[in-house]
Coordinates of C-alpha atoms in Angstrom, one line a residue:
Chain N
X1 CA -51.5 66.9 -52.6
X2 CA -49.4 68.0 -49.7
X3 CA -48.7 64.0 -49.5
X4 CA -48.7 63.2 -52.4
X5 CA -45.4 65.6 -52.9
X6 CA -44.1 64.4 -49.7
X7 CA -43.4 60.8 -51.1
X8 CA -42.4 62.1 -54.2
X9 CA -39.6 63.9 -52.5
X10 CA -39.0 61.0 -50.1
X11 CA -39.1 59.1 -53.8
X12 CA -36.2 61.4 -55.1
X13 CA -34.5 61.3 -52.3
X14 CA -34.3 56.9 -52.1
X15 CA -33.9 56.9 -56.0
X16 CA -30.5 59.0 -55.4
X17 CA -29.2 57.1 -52.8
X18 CA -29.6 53.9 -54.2
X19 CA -26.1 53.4 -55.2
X20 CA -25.1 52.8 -58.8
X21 CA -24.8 48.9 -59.8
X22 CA -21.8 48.5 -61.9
X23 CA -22.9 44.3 -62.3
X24 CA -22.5 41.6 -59.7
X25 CA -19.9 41.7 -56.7
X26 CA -18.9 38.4 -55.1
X27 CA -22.2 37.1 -52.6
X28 CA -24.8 39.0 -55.5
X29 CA -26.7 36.1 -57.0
X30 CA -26.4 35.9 -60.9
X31 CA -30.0 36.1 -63.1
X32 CA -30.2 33.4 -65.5
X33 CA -29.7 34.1 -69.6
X34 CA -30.6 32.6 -72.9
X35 CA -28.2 33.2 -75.7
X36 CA -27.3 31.4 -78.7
X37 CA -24.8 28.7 -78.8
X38 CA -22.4 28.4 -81.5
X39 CA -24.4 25.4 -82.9
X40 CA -27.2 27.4 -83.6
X41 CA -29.4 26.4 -79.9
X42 CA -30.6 28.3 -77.4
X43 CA -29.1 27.8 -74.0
X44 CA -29.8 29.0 -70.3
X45 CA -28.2 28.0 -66.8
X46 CA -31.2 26.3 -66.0
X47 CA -30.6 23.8 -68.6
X48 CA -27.7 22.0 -66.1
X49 CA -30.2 19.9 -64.2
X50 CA -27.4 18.8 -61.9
X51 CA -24.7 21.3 -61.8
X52 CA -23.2 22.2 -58.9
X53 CA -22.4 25.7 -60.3
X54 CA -20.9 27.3 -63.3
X55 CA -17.4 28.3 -64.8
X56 CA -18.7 31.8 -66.9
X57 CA -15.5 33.2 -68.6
X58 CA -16.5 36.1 -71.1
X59 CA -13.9 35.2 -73.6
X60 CA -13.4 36.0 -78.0
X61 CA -11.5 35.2 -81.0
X62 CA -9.4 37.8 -81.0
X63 CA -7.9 38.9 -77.8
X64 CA -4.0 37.9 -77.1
X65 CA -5.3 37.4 -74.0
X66 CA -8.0 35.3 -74.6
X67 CA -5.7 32.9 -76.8
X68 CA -3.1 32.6 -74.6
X69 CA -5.7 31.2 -72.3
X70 CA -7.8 29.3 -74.7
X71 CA -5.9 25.9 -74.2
X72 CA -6.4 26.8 -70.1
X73 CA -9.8 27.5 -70.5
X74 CA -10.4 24.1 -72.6
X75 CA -8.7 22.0 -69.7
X76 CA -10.8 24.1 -66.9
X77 CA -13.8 22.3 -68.3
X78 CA -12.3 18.8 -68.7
X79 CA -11.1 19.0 -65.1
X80 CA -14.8 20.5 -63.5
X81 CA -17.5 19.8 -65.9
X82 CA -17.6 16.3 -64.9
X83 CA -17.4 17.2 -61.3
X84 CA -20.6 19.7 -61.7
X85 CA -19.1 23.2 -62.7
X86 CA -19.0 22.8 -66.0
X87 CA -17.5 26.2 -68.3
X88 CA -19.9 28.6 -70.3
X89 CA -18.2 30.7 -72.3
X90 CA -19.6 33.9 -73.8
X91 CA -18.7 36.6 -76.3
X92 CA -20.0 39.8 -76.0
X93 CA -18.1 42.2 -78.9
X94 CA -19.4 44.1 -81.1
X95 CA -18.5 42.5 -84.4
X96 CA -19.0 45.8 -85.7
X97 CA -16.2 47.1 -83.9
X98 CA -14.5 43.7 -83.8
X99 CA -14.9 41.8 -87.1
X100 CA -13.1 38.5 -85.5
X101 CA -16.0 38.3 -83.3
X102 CA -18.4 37.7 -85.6
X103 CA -21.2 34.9 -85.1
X104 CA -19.8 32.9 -88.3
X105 CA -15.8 33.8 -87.1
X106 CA -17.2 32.2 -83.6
X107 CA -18.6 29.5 -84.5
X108 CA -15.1 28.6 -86.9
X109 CA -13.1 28.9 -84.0
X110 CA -15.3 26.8 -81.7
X111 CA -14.8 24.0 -84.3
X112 CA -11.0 24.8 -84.9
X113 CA -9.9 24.3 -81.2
X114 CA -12.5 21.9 -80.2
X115 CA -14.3 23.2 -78.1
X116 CA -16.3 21.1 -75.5
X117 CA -18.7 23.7 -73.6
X118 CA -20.8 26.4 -75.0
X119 CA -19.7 29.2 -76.5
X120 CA -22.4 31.7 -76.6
X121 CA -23.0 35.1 -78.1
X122 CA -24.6 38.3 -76.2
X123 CA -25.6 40.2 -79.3
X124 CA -27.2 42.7 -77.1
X125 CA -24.2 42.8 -74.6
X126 CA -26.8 42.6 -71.9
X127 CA -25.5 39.7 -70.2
X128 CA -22.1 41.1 -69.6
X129 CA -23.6 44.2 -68.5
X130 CA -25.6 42.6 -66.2
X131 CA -22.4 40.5 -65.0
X132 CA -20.2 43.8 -65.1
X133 CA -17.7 42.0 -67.5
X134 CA -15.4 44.7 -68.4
X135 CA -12.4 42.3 -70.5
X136 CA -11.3 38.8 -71.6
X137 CA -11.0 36.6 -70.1
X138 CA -12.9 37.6 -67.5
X139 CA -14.5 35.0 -65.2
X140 CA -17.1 34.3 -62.8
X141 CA -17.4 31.0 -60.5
X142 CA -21.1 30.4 -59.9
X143 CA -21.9 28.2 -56.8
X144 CA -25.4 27.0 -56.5
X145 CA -27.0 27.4 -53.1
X146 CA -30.9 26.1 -52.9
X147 CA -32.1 27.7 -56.2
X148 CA -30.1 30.8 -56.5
X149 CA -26.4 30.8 -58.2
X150 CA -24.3 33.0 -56.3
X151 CA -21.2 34.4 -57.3
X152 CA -18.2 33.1 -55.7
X153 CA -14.9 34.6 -57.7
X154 CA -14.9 37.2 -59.9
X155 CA -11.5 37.6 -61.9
X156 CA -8.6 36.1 -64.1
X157 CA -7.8 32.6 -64.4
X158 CA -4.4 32.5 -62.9
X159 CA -1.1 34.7 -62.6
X160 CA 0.6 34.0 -65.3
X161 CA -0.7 34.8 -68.9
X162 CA 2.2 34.9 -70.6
X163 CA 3.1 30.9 -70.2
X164 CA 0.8 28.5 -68.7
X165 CA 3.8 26.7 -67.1
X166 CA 4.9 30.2 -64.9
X167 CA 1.6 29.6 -62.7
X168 CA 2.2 29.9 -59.2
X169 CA -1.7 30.9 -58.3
X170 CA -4.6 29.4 -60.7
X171 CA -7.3 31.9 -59.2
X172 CA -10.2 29.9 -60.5
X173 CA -9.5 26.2 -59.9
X174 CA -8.7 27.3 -56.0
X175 CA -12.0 28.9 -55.9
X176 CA -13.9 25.2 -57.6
X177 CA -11.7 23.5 -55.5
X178 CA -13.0 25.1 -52.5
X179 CA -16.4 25.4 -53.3
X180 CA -16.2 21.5 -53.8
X181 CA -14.9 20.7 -50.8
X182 CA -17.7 23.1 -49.1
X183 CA -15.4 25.9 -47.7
X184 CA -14.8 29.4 -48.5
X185 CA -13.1 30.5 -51.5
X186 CA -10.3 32.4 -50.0
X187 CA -9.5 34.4 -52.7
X188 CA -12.9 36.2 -54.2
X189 CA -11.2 38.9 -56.3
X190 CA -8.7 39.1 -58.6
X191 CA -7.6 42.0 -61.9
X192 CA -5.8 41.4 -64.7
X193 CA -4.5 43.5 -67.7
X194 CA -7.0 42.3 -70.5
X195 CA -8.9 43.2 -73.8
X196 CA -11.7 45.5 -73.1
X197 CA -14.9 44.3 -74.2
X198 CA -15.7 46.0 -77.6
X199 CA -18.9 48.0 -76.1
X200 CA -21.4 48.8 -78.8
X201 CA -21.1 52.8 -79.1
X202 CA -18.3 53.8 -77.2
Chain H
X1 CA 31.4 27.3 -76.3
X2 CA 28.1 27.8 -75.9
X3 CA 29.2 30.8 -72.8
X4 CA 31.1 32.5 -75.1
X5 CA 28.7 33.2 -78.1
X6 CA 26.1 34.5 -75.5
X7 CA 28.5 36.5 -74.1
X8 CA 29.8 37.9 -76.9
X9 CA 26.0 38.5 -77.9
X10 CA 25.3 40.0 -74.8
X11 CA 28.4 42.1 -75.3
X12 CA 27.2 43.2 -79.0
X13 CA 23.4 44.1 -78.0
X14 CA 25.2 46.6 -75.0
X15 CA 27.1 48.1 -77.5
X16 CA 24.5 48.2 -80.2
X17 CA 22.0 49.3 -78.2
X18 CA 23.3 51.8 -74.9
X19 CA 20.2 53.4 -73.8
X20 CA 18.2 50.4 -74.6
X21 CA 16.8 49.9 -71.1
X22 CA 15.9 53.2 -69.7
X23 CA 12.5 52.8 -70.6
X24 CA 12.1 49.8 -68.7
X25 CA 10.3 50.4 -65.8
X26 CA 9.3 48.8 -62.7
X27 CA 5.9 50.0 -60.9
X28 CA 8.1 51.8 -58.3
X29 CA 10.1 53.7 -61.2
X30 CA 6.7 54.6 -62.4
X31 CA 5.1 55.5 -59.2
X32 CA 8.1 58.1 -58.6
X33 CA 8.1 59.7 -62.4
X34 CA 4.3 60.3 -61.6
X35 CA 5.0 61.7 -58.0
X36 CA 7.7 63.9 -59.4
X37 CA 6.0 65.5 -62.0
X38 CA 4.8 68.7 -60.0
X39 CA 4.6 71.6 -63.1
X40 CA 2.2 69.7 -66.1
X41 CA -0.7 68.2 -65.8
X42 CA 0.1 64.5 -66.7
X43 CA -1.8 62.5 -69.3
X44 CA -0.6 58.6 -68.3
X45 CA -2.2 56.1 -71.4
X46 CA -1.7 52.2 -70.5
X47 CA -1.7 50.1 -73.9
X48 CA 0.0 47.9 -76.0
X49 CA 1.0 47.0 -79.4
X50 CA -1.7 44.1 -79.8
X51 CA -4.7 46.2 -78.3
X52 CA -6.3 47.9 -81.5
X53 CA -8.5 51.0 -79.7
X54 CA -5.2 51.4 -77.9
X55 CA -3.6 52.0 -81.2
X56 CA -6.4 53.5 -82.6
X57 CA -6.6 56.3 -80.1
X58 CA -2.6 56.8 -80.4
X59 CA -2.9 59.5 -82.5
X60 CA -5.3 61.3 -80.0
X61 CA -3.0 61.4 -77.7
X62 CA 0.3 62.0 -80.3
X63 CA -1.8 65.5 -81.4
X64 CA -2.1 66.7 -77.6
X65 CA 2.0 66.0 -77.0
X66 CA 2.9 68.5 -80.2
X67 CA -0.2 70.9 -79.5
X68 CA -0.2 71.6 -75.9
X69 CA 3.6 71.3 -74.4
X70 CA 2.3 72.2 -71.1
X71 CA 1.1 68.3 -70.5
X72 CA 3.3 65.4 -70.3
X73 CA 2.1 62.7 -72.3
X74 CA 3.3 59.3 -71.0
X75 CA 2.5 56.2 -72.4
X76 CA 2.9 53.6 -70.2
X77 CA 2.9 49.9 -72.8
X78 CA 1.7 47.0 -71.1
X79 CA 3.0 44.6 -73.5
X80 CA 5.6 42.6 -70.9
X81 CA 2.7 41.0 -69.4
X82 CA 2.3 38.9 -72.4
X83 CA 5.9 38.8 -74.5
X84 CA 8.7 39.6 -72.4
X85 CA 10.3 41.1 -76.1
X86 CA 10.6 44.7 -75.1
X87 CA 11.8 45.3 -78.5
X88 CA 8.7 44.9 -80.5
X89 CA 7.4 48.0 -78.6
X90 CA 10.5 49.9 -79.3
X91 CA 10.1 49.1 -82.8
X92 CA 6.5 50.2 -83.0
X93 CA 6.9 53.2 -81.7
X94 CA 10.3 53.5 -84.2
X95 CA 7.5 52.3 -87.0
X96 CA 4.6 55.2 -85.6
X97 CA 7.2 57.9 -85.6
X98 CA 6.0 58.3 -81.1
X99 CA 6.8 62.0 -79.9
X100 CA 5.7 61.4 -76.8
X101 CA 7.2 59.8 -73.9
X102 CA 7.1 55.7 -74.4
X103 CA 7.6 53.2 -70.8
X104 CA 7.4 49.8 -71.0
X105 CA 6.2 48.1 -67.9
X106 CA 8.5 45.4 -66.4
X107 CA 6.2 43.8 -63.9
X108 CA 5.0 40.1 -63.5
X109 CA 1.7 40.1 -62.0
X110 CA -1.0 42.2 -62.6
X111 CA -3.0 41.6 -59.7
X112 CA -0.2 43.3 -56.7
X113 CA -0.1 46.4 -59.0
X114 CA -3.3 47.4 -60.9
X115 CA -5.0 48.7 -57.7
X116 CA -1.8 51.1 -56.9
X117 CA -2.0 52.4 -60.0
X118 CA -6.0 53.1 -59.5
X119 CA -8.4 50.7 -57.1
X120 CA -10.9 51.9 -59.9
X121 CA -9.0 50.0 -63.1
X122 CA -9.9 46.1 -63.9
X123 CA -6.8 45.8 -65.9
X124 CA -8.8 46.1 -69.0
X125 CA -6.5 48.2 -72.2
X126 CA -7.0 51.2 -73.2
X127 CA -7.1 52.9 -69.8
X128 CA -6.3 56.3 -69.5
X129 CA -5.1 58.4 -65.9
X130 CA -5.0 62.2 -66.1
X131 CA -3.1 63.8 -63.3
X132 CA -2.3 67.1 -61.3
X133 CA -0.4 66.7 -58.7
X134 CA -0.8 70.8 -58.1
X135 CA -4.4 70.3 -57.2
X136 CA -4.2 66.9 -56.8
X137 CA -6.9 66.4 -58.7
X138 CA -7.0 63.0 -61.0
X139 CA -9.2 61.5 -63.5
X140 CA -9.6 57.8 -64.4
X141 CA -11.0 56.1 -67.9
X142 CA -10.9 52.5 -68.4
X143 CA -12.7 52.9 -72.4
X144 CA -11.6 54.4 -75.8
X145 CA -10.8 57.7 -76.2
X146 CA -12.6 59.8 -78.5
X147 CA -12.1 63.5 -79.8
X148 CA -12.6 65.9 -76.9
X149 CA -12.3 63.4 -74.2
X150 CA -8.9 63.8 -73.4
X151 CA -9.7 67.9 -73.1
X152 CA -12.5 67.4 -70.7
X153 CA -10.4 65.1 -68.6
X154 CA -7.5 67.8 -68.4
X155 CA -10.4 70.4 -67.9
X156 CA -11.4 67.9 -64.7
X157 CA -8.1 68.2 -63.2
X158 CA -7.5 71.8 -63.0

């Protein structure tokens, strides 16, 4: 008994250190997911055969943000899908609290801007918890080393969301460009003033 | 030709408009209001006109300005970033009748200046900092406010 509460206490006491996981930092490796694509199919990472790693931007309909970028984010995967780091993109509002954001509205606007990678919907929000997505566009580079994806940039696409052509720094395509060429991303972390995702009872 | 009618319209928009401006603010401007606020407890809301909870949660904040005069509301619009119009703000808060205290941000980028205002913020909208720079005690949201946050959050600080 005396034992028993021992490792219970040495139980509570591990359990309250283990710090609290707010979703991946840069070097954490990413868990696969399966969520629904916009034309109606189920799709995971692991369906990439051959990619070298992934582009994830949690993006939506609605966000200024996230249309300011949306041309960007359509020439990020023209420029790296065909090189192996092809863009995902997911949205993870609650259409309750965000009617834009609706499955149908999603799959409308994937058609009306032509969209040529996945656009995926995290009903559950789990995926972008498990990421720690907190707006959009909010991205994460994914390099593949062996069989795990690691997470090499977490952050915005560039510096400059008010006009593409004021760029001076484009975060993510440094961080492809790097991983590409087999060095180190040099810059891992970025913020940017963004949406917040539309959490489901908050 | 061309010099002259800007001019001239420059000229016009000074006289039309003479304390258009003084709510422009850089991060440093901001950084010292903040600092220099040593009697009330400071509630700092970062927004803008496009974010809807931002808007929505507006009148939260509006009701703590009128009810409890011993906090300075601020709300701190983060519009710039993406329209470099200040005027659309000014007219929104014309529009929403805002009592309290209205700054519009004038900074480029985002990622030199989010972590000085807290290392805790990702830059997502609404955010919300309360301050008291008495007990130098501060409290950081990055969500929507609801009814009762805001008067735990003060409660925090004291």
């Amino acid at each position: 008994m005396k034992r028993l509460m021992f490792s219970f206490a040495v139980f509570v006491a591990l359990a309250s250190w283990a710090p609290v996981k707010n979703g991946y930092e840069v070097g954490d490796t990413a868990a696969d997911f399966k969520l629904k694509n916009v034309d109606g199919k189920m799709v995971s990472l692991s369906d990439w055969k051959d990619a070298k790693g992934f582009i994830v931007i949690f993006d939506c309909n609605t966000c200024p943000y996230s249309k300011a970028y949306n041309e960007r984010i359509i020439a990020l995967n023209s420029k790296y899908a065909s090189n192996g780091f092809p863009v995902v993109a997911i949205n993870s509002n609650d259409a309750s609290a965000s009617s834009g954001d609706s499955f149908e509205k999603m799959i409308d606007y994937a058609k009306k801007k032509g969209y040529t990678f996945p656009y995926l919907v995290d009903e559950s929000q789990s995926v972008a918890r498990a990421f720690g997505a907190t707006n959009t566009p909010h991205v994460f580079v994914l390099n593949r080393v062996g069989a795990e994806l690691k997470v090499a940039y977490i952050g915005t696409i560039d510096d400059s969301p008010r006009d593409a052509s004021g760029v001076s720094k484009r975060y993510v395509e440094e961080a492809v460009d790097a991983l590409l060429a087999g060095k180190p991303v040099a810059q891992t972390k970025t913020k940017a003033i963004g949406c917040g995702i539309k959490w489901k009872n908050s | 030709m061309h010099k002259i009618i800007t001019l001239t319209l420059l000229a016009l928009a000074g006289f039309l408009t003479p304390a258009a401006g003084q709510d422009l603010v850089r991060l440093q401007k901001l950084q010292q209001i903040i600092q220099n606020e040593k009697e009330k407890v400071q509630v700092i809301n970062f927004w803008a006109t496009w974010c809807a909870p931002c808007v929505k949660e507006l009148p939260l904040l509006e009701k703590l300005k009128a009810d409890q005069p011993g906090i300075a509301v601020r709300l701190i619009s983060m519009d710039m970033d993406l329209d470099p119009d200040p005027e659309k703000v000014r007219r929104f808060a014309a529009r929403k009748k805002i009592q309290s205290q209205v700054l519009i941000l004038d900074e480029r980028n985002p990622n030199q200046w989010i972590d000085q205002i807290a290392k805790e913020w990702s830059g997502a909208l609404p955010a919300t900092l309360v301050i008291n720079n008495k007990t130098g005690k501060r409290k950081f949201v990055e969500k929507e406010l609801h009814e009762g946050d805001l008067e735990k959050l003060i409660a925090a600080v004291q």
